XYZ file of C-alpha atoms in Angstrom:
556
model
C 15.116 10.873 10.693
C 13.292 10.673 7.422
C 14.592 8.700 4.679
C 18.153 8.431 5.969
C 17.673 5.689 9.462
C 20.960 5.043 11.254
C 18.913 2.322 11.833
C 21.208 -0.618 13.270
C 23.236 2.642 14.532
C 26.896 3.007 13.234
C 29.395 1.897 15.975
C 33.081 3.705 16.052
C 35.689 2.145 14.172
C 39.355 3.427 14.767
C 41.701 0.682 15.223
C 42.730 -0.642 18.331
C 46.330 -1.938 18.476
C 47.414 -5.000 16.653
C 46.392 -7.472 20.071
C 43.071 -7.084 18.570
C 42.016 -8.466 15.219
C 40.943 -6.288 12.940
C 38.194 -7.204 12.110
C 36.667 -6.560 15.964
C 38.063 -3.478 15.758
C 35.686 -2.369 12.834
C 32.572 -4.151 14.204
C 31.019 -1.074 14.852
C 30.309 0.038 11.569
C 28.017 -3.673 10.840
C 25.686 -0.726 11.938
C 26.309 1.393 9.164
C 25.407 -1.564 6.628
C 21.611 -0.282 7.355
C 22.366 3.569 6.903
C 20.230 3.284 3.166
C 16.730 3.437 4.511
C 14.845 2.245 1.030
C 11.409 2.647 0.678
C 9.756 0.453 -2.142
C 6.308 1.095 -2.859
C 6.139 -2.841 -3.266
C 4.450 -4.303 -0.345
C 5.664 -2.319 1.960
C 3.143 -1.947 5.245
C 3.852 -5.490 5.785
C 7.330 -4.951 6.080
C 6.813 -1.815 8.078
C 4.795 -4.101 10.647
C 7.639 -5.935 11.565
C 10.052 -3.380 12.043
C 7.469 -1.929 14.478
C 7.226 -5.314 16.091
C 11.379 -5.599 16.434
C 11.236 -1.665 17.694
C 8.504 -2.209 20.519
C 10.096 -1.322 23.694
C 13.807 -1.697 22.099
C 12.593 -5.315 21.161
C 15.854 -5.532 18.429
C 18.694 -4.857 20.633
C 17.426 -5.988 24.338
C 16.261 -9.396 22.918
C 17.847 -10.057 19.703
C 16.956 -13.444 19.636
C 13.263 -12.776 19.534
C 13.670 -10.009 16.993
C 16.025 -13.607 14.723
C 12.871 -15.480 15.604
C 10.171 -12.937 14.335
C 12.315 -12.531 11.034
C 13.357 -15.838 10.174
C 9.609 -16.706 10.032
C 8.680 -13.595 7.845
C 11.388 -14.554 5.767
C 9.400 -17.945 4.792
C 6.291 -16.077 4.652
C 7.614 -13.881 2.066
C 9.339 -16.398 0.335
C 6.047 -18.696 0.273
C 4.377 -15.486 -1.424
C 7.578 -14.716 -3.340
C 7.371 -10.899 -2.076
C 10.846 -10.653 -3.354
C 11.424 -6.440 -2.066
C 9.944 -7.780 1.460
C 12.455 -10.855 1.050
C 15.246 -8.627 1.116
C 14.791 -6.199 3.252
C 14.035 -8.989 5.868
C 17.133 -10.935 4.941
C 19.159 -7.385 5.290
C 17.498 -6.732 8.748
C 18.882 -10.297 9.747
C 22.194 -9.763 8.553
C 22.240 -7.008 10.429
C 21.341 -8.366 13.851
C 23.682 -11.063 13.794
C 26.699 -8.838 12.613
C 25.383 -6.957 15.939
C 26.296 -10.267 17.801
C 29.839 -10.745 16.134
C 28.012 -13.852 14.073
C 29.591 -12.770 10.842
C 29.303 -15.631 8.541
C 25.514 -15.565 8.850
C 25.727 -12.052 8.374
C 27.364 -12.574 5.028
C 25.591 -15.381 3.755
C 22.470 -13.424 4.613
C 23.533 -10.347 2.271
C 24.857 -12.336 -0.761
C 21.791 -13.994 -0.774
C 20.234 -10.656 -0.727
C 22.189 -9.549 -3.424
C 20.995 -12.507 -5.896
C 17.606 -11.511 -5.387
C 18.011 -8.035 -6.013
C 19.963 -8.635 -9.145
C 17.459 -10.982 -9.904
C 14.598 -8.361 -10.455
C 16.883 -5.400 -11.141
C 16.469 -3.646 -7.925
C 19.061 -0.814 -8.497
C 17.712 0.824 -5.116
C 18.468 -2.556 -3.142
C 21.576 -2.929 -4.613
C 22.962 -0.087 -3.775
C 22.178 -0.717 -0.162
C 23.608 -4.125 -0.189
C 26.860 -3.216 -2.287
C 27.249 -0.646 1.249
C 26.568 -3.595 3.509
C 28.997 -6.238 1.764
C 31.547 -3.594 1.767
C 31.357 -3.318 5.585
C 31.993 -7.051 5.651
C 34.584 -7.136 3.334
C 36.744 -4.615 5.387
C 36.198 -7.099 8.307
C 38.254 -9.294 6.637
C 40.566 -6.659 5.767
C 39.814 -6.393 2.394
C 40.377 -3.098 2.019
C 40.421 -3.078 -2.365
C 37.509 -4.825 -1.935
C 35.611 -3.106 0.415
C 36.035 0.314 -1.708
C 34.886 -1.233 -4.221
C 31.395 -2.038 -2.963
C 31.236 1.245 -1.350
C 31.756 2.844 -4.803
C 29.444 1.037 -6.288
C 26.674 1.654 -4.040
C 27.594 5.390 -3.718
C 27.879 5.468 -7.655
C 24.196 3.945 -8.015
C 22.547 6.317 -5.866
C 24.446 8.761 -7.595
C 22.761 8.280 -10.503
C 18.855 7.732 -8.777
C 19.409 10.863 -7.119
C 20.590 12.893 -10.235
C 16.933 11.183 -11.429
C 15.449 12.442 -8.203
C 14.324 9.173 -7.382
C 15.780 8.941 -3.827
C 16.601 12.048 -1.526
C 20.080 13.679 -0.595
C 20.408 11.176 2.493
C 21.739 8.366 0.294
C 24.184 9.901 -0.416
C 25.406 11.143 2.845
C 24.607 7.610 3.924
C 27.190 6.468 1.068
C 29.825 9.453 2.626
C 29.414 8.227 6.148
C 30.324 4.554 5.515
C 33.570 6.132 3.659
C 34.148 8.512 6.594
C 34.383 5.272 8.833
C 36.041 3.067 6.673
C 38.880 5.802 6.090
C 38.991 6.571 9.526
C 39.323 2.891 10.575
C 42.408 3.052 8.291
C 43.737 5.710 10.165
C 43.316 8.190 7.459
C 41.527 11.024 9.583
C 42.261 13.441 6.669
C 40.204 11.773 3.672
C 37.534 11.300 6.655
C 37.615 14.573 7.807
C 36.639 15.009 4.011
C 34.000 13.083 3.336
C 32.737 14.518 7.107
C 32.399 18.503 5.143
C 31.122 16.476 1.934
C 27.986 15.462 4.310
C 27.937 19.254 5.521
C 28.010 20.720 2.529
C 24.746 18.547 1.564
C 22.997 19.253 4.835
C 21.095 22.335 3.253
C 19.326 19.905 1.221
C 17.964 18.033 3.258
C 15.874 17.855 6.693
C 17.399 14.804 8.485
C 19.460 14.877 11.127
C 23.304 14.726 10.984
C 24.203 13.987 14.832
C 25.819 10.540 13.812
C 28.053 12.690 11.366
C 28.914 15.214 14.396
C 29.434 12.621 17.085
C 32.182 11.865 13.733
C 33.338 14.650 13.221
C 33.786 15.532 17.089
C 35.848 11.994 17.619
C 38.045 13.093 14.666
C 38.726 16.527 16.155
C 39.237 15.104 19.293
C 42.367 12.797 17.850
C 43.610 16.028 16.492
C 43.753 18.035 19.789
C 40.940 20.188 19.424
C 39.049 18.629 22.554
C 36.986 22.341 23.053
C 35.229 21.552 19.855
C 35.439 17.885 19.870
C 33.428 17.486 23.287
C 31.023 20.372 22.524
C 29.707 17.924 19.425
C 29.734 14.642 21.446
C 28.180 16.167 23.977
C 25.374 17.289 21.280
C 25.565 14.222 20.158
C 25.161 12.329 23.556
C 21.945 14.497 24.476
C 20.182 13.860 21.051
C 20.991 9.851 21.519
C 19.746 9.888 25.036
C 16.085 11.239 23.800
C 16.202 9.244 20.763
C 18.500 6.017 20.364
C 19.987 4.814 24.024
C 21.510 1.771 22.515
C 23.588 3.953 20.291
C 24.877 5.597 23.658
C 27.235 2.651 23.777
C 29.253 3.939 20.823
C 29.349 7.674 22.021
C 30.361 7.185 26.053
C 33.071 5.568 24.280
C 33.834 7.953 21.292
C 33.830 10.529 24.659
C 36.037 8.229 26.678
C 39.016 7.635 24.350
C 38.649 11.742 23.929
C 38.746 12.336 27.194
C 42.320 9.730 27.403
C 43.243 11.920 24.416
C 43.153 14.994 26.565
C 44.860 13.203 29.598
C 41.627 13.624 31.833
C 42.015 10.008 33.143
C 38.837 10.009 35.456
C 36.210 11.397 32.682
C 37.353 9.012 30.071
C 36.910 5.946 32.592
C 33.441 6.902 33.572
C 32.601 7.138 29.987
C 34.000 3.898 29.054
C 33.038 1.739 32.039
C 29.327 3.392 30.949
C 29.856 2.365 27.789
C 29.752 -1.001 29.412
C 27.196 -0.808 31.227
C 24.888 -0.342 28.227
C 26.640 -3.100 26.534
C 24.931 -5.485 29.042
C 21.766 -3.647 28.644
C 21.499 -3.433 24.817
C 23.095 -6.261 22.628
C 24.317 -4.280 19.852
C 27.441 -2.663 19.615
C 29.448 -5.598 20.411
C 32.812 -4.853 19.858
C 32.596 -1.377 21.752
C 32.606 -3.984 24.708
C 35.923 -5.422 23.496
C 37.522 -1.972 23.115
C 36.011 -0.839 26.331
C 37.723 -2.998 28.186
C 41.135 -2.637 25.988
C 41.346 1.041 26.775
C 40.748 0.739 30.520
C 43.167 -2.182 30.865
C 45.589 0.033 28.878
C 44.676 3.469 31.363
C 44.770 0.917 34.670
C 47.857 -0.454 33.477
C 49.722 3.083 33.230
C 48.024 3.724 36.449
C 49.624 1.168 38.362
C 46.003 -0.747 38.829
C 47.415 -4.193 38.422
C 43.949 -5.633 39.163
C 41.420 -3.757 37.432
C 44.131 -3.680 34.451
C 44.125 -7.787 34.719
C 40.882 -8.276 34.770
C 40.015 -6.466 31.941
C 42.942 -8.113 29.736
C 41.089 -11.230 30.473
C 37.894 -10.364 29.272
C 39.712 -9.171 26.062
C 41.170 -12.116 25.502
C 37.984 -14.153 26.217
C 36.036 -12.257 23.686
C 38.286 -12.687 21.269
C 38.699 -16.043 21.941
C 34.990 -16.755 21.844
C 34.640 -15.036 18.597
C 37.977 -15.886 16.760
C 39.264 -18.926 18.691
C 39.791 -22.482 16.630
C 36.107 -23.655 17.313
C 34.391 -19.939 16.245
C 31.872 -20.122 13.776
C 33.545 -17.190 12.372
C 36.667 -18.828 11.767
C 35.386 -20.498 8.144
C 34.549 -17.023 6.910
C 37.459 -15.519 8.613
C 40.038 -17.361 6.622
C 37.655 -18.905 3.596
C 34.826 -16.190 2.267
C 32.457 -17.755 0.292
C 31.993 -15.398 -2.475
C 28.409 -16.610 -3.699
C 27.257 -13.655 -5.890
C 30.852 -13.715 -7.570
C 30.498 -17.249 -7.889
C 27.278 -17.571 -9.270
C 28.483 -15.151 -12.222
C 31.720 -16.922 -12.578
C 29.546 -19.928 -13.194
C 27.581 -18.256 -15.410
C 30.619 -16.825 -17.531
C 31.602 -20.902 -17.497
C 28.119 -22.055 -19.029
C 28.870 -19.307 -21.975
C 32.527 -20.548 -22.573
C 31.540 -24.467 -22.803
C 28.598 -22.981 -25.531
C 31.236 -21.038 -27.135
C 33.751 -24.733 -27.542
C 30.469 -26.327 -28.723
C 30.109 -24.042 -31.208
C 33.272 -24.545 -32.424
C 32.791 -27.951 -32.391
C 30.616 -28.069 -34.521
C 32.301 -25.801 -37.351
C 32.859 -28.632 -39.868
C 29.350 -29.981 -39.784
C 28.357 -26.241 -40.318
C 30.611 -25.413 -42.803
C 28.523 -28.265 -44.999
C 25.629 -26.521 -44.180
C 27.112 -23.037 -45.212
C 27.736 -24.126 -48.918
C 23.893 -25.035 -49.211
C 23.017 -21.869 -47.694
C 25.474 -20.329 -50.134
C 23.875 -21.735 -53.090
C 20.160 -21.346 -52.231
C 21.621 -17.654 -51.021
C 22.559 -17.175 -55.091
C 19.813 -18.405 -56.422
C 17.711 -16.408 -53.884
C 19.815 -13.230 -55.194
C 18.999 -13.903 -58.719
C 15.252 -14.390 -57.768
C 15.456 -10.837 -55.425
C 17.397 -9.138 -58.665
C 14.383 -9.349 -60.719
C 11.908 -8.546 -57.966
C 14.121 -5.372 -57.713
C 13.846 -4.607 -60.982
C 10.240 -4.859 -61.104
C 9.242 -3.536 -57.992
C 11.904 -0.329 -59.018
C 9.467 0.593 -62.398
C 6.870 0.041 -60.416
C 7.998 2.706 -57.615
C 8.983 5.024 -60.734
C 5.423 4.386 -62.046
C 4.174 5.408 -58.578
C 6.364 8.481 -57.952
C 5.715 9.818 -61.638
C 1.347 9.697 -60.610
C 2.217 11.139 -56.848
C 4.357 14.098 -58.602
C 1.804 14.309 -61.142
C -1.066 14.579 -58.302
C 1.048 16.537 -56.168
C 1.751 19.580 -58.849
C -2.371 19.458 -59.359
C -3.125 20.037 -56.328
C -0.480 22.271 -55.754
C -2.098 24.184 -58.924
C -5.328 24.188 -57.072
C -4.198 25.922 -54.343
C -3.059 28.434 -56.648
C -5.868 28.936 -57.330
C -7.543 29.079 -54.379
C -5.142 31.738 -53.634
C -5.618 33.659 -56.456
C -9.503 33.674 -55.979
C -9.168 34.904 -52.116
C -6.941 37.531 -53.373
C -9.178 38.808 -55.760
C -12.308 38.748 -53.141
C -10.079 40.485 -51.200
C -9.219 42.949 -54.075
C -12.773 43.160 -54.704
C -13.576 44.384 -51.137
C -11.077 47.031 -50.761
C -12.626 48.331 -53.966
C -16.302 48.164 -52.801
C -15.311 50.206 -49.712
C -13.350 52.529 -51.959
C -16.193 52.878 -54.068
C -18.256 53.493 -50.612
C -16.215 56.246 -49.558
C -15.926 58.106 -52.595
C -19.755 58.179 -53.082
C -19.691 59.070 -49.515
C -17.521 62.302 -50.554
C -19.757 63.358 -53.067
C -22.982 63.290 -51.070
C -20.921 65.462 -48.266
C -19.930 67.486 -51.310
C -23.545 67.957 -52.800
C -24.909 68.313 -49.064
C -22.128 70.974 -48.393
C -23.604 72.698 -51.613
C -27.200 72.503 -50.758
C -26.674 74.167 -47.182
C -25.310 77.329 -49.489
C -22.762 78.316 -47.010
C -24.970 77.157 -43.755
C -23.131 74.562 -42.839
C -24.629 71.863 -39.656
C -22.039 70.756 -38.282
C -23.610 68.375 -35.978
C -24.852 66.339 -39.240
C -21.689 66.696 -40.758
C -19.757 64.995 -37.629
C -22.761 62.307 -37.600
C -21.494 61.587 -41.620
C -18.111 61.252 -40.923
C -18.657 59.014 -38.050
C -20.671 56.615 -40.113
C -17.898 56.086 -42.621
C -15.336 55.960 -40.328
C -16.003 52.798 -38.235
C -15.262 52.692 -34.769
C -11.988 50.962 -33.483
C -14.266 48.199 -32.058
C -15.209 47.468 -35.972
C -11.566 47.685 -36.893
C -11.025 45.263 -34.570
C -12.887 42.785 -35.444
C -11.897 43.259 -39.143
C -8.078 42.787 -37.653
C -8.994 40.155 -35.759
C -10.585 37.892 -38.115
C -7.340 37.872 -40.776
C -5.501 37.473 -37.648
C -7.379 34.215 -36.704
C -7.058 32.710 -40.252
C -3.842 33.109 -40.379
C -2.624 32.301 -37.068
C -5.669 29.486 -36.304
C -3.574 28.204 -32.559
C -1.903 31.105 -31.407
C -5.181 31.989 -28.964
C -5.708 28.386 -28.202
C -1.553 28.089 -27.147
C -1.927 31.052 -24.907
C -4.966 30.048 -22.671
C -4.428 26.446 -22.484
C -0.689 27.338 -20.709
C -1.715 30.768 -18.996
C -5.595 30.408 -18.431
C -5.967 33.484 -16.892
C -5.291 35.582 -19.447
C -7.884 38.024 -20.364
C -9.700 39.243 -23.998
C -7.859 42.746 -23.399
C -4.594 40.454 -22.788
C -4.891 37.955 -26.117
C -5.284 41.263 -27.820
C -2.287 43.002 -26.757
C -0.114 39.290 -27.536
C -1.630 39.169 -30.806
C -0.186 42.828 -31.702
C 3.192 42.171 -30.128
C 3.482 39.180 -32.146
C 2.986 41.026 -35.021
C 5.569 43.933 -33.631
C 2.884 47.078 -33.498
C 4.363 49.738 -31.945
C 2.688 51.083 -28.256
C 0.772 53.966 -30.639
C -0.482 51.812 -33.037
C -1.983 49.618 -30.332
C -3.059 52.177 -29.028
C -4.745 53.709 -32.371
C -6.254 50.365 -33.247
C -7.737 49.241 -29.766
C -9.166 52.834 -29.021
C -6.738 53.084 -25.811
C -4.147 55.883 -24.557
C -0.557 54.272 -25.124
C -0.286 54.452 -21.223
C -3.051 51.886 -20.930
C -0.684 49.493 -23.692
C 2.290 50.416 -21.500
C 0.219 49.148 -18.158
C -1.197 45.716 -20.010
C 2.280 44.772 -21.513
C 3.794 45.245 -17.749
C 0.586 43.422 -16.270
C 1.426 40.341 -19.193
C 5.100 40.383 -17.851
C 4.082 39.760 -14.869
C 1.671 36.905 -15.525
C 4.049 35.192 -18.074
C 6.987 35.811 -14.939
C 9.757 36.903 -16.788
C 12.055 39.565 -16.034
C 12.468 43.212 -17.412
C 15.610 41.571 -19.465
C 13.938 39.005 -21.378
C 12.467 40.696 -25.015
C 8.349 39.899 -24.443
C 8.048 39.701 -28.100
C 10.559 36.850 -28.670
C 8.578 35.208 -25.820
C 4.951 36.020 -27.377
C 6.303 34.393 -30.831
C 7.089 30.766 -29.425
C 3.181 30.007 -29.148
């Protein structure tokens, strides 16, 4: 999946009854804390190498304590080098594994730490992912208030980079499917059923696949009786997992198990869930499907009247639990006692301004001495800036008298220059007047001469010659055109270079509003041929038959 990795693969999350603390029963979403798949341009192939490393042959799930080992020494390395990007994502991919293994209070420390960093160089991208993470954590401990929060946060940051098309769609549907589970973990299957056709409705823009949204979105039918649909999706959902992901096979043979209960088909859902934990001993991931695995078949052997089986897997419920939540857990410090480092650390900070702030005050009297010097060496400087004011004011007036003065000159001069074009201009309509009327009188005299016999080959050769050719007029056109309007040419074929002479022409007479005929009377064309190159120009400039080509043509 590009750009949206379920990489340390979301586990389910409904709640199993109150024997079980909550916080196993929400385990399975630790996955979810690595559903933002970031990809910083910092330093990244050396990063990539180890995730390739903790991949090989299912390396981060079959033997998680190599995969602890491999990143706890790239974690030094990149600290030695202070690759802060690589820092985190290493410290994240930690986190990760050990909320895999129930070992939440390394998990946590792991992501607040994280979190510093990140804030540290302003990472909005990292931050986002983390805020997701430490609200999976958070509603381990039941801090539901909490928990939202993060999730919001995160959700509201990538948001934002999206709207800035700096990150793809599958942030946000990451964002949706943490919601999805944390709702649903609640027991709210209708605000997760929403945020399930929220990721839906985004699936048109984008490429990735959405399987660990339909294994969701089956479950959630499932618990509402619609087991046709519900089993047709985890059945999807089970064939894509078994090409692609067989350690998240845990979480749907179990997702299909407690459907299959659902629908009262006793010996289905007890094949799914006793394969559920057979994977569990394969794949060290997923740990708390192991814990509601054997819940839900010591529940079904109990109402079966299988004493034994139902026994034995009470016991191994209770062991679990007591291994990870007894008096000597390593969990139980951050079970009862989270140490809130990032909210520390800015609580600390917000202390350090406070103290400043009594220090200041403090130290009023000594500066309200200090004040009355300033006060009088303020005056005096007053007095001092009052006559520089002054000064520097008839000075400016000087100044802006001599700029007006210069300014109306040269305006004059361009009056002038004005008046001189015109009258070369005046001059030349008058020579060709001139031309033309002793044109007329040498056709008159010639007409005279010929006594009646009139050539009127010669005479068609006369009028020719005086009246130019529409090439000439042209030109003539062209050249007032290009004085007046020095860019418009240079606009046109630096945005639409493949524009051609016959093309300028035609924009320069629309901008100018000639009609098709006198286009066509001053280029020498039929108005058809206008009527074809305006339609060709449409084309080229792509806009449509409503949009006025002149108001476009004007712009430039």
């Amino acid at each position: 999946m590009n750009n949206f990795h379920f990489e340390n693969h979301v586990v389910h999350n409904t709640r199993i009854n109150n024997n079980i603390p909550c916080f196993l029963q929400v385990l399975f979403l630790i996955s979810g804390l690595s559903l933002l798949t970031y990809h910083s341009t910092v330093a990244q192939d050396n990063y990539t190498s180890i995730e390739n490393v903790l991949r090989k042959n299912e390396l981060k799930y079959s033997n998680p304590d190599s995969s602890i080992l491999v990143l706890k020494t790239k974690i030094e390395e990149f600290r030695e080098v202070k690759d802060t990007v690589n820092l985190i994502r290493s410290l994240n991919e930690l986190s990760s594994i050990h909320a895999h293994l129930l070992d939440y209070g390394n998990s946590y420390d792991g992501y607040w730490e994280a979190l510093l960093l990140a804030d540290q160089i302003n990472n909005e991208m990292l931050k986002a992912k983390i805020y997701q993470e430490l609200g999976w954590l958070y509603s381990f401990y039941h801090r539901d208030d909490e928990a939202l929060k993060y999730f919001n946060l995160g959700l509201s940051i990538n948001k934002e980079l999206y709207a800035q098309k700096t990150i793809d769609v599958s942030y946000i549907i990451s964002d949706y499917f943490s919601l999805i589970n944390f709702y649903r973990m609640n027991g709210d299957y209708e605000l997760a059923a929403r945020y399930v056709d929220s990721c839906y409705q985004l699936k048109e823009e984008t490429t990735n696949s959405l399987l660990y949204v339909t294994a969701e979105d089956g479950y959630l039918e499932g618990m509402n009786g619609d087991f046709p649909s519900a089993l047709a999706k985890l059945d999807e959902a089970l064939d894509y997992f078994q090409k692609n992901d067989r350690s998240y096979l845990i979480v749907i043979h179990t997702l299909l198990g407690k459907v299959y209960l659902k629908k009262g088909d006793l010996n289905k859902g007890a094949d799914h869930l006793n394969e559920s934990l057979r994977l569990s001993e394969v794949f060290q991931s997923h740990s708390n499907y192991k814990l509601m695995s054997h819940e839900a078949l010591a529940t079904l052997y109990s109402q079966t009247s299988n004493f034994q089986n139902a026994f034995q897997h009470s016991r191994e419920v209770n062991r679990i639990n007591a291994e990870i939540f007894g008096p000597n857990s390593k969990n139980n410090k951050h079970l009862f006692e989270i140490n809130d480092q990032y909210r520390l650390q800015k609580e600390k900070e917000k202390e350090l301004i406070k103290e400043q702030h009594i220090a200041n005050l403090e130290n009023e009297e000594r500066l309200n001495i200090l004040k009355l010097w300033l006060l009088g060496v303020v005056l005096c400087s007053l007095v001092i800036y009052g006559l520089l004011l002054v000064k520097n004011i008839r000075r400016k007036h000087k100044l802006e008298k001599k700029a007006l003065a210069d300014r109306r000159a040269l305006e004059l001069q361009k009056t002038n220059e004005i008046l001189e074009l015109k009258n070369k201009e005046l001059t030349t309509t008058a020579l060709q007047l001139i031309e033309k009327d002793e044109f007329i009188d040498k056709l008159k005299n010639n007409l005279s001469d010929d006594k009646g016999l009139v050539d009127v080959n010669n005479l068609k050769k006369m009028i020719k010659s005086v009246q130019g050719s529409p090439g000439s007029n042209w030109k003539e056109f062209e050249a007032r055109f290009t004085a007046i309007n020095q860019s418009f040419y240079e606009n046109l074929q630096k945005k639409f270079p493949e524009l051609t002479q016959t093309d300028l022409k035609i924009c320069a007479l629309v901008k100018l509003n000639f009609s098709s005929k006198e286009m066509a009377s001053l280029l020498g064309i039929s108005i058809e041929s206008v009527h074809t190159s305006r339609y060709r120009l449409r084309k080229k400039f792509n806009i449509d038959r409503n949009e006025n080509l002149g108001e476009f043509i004007s712009k430039f």
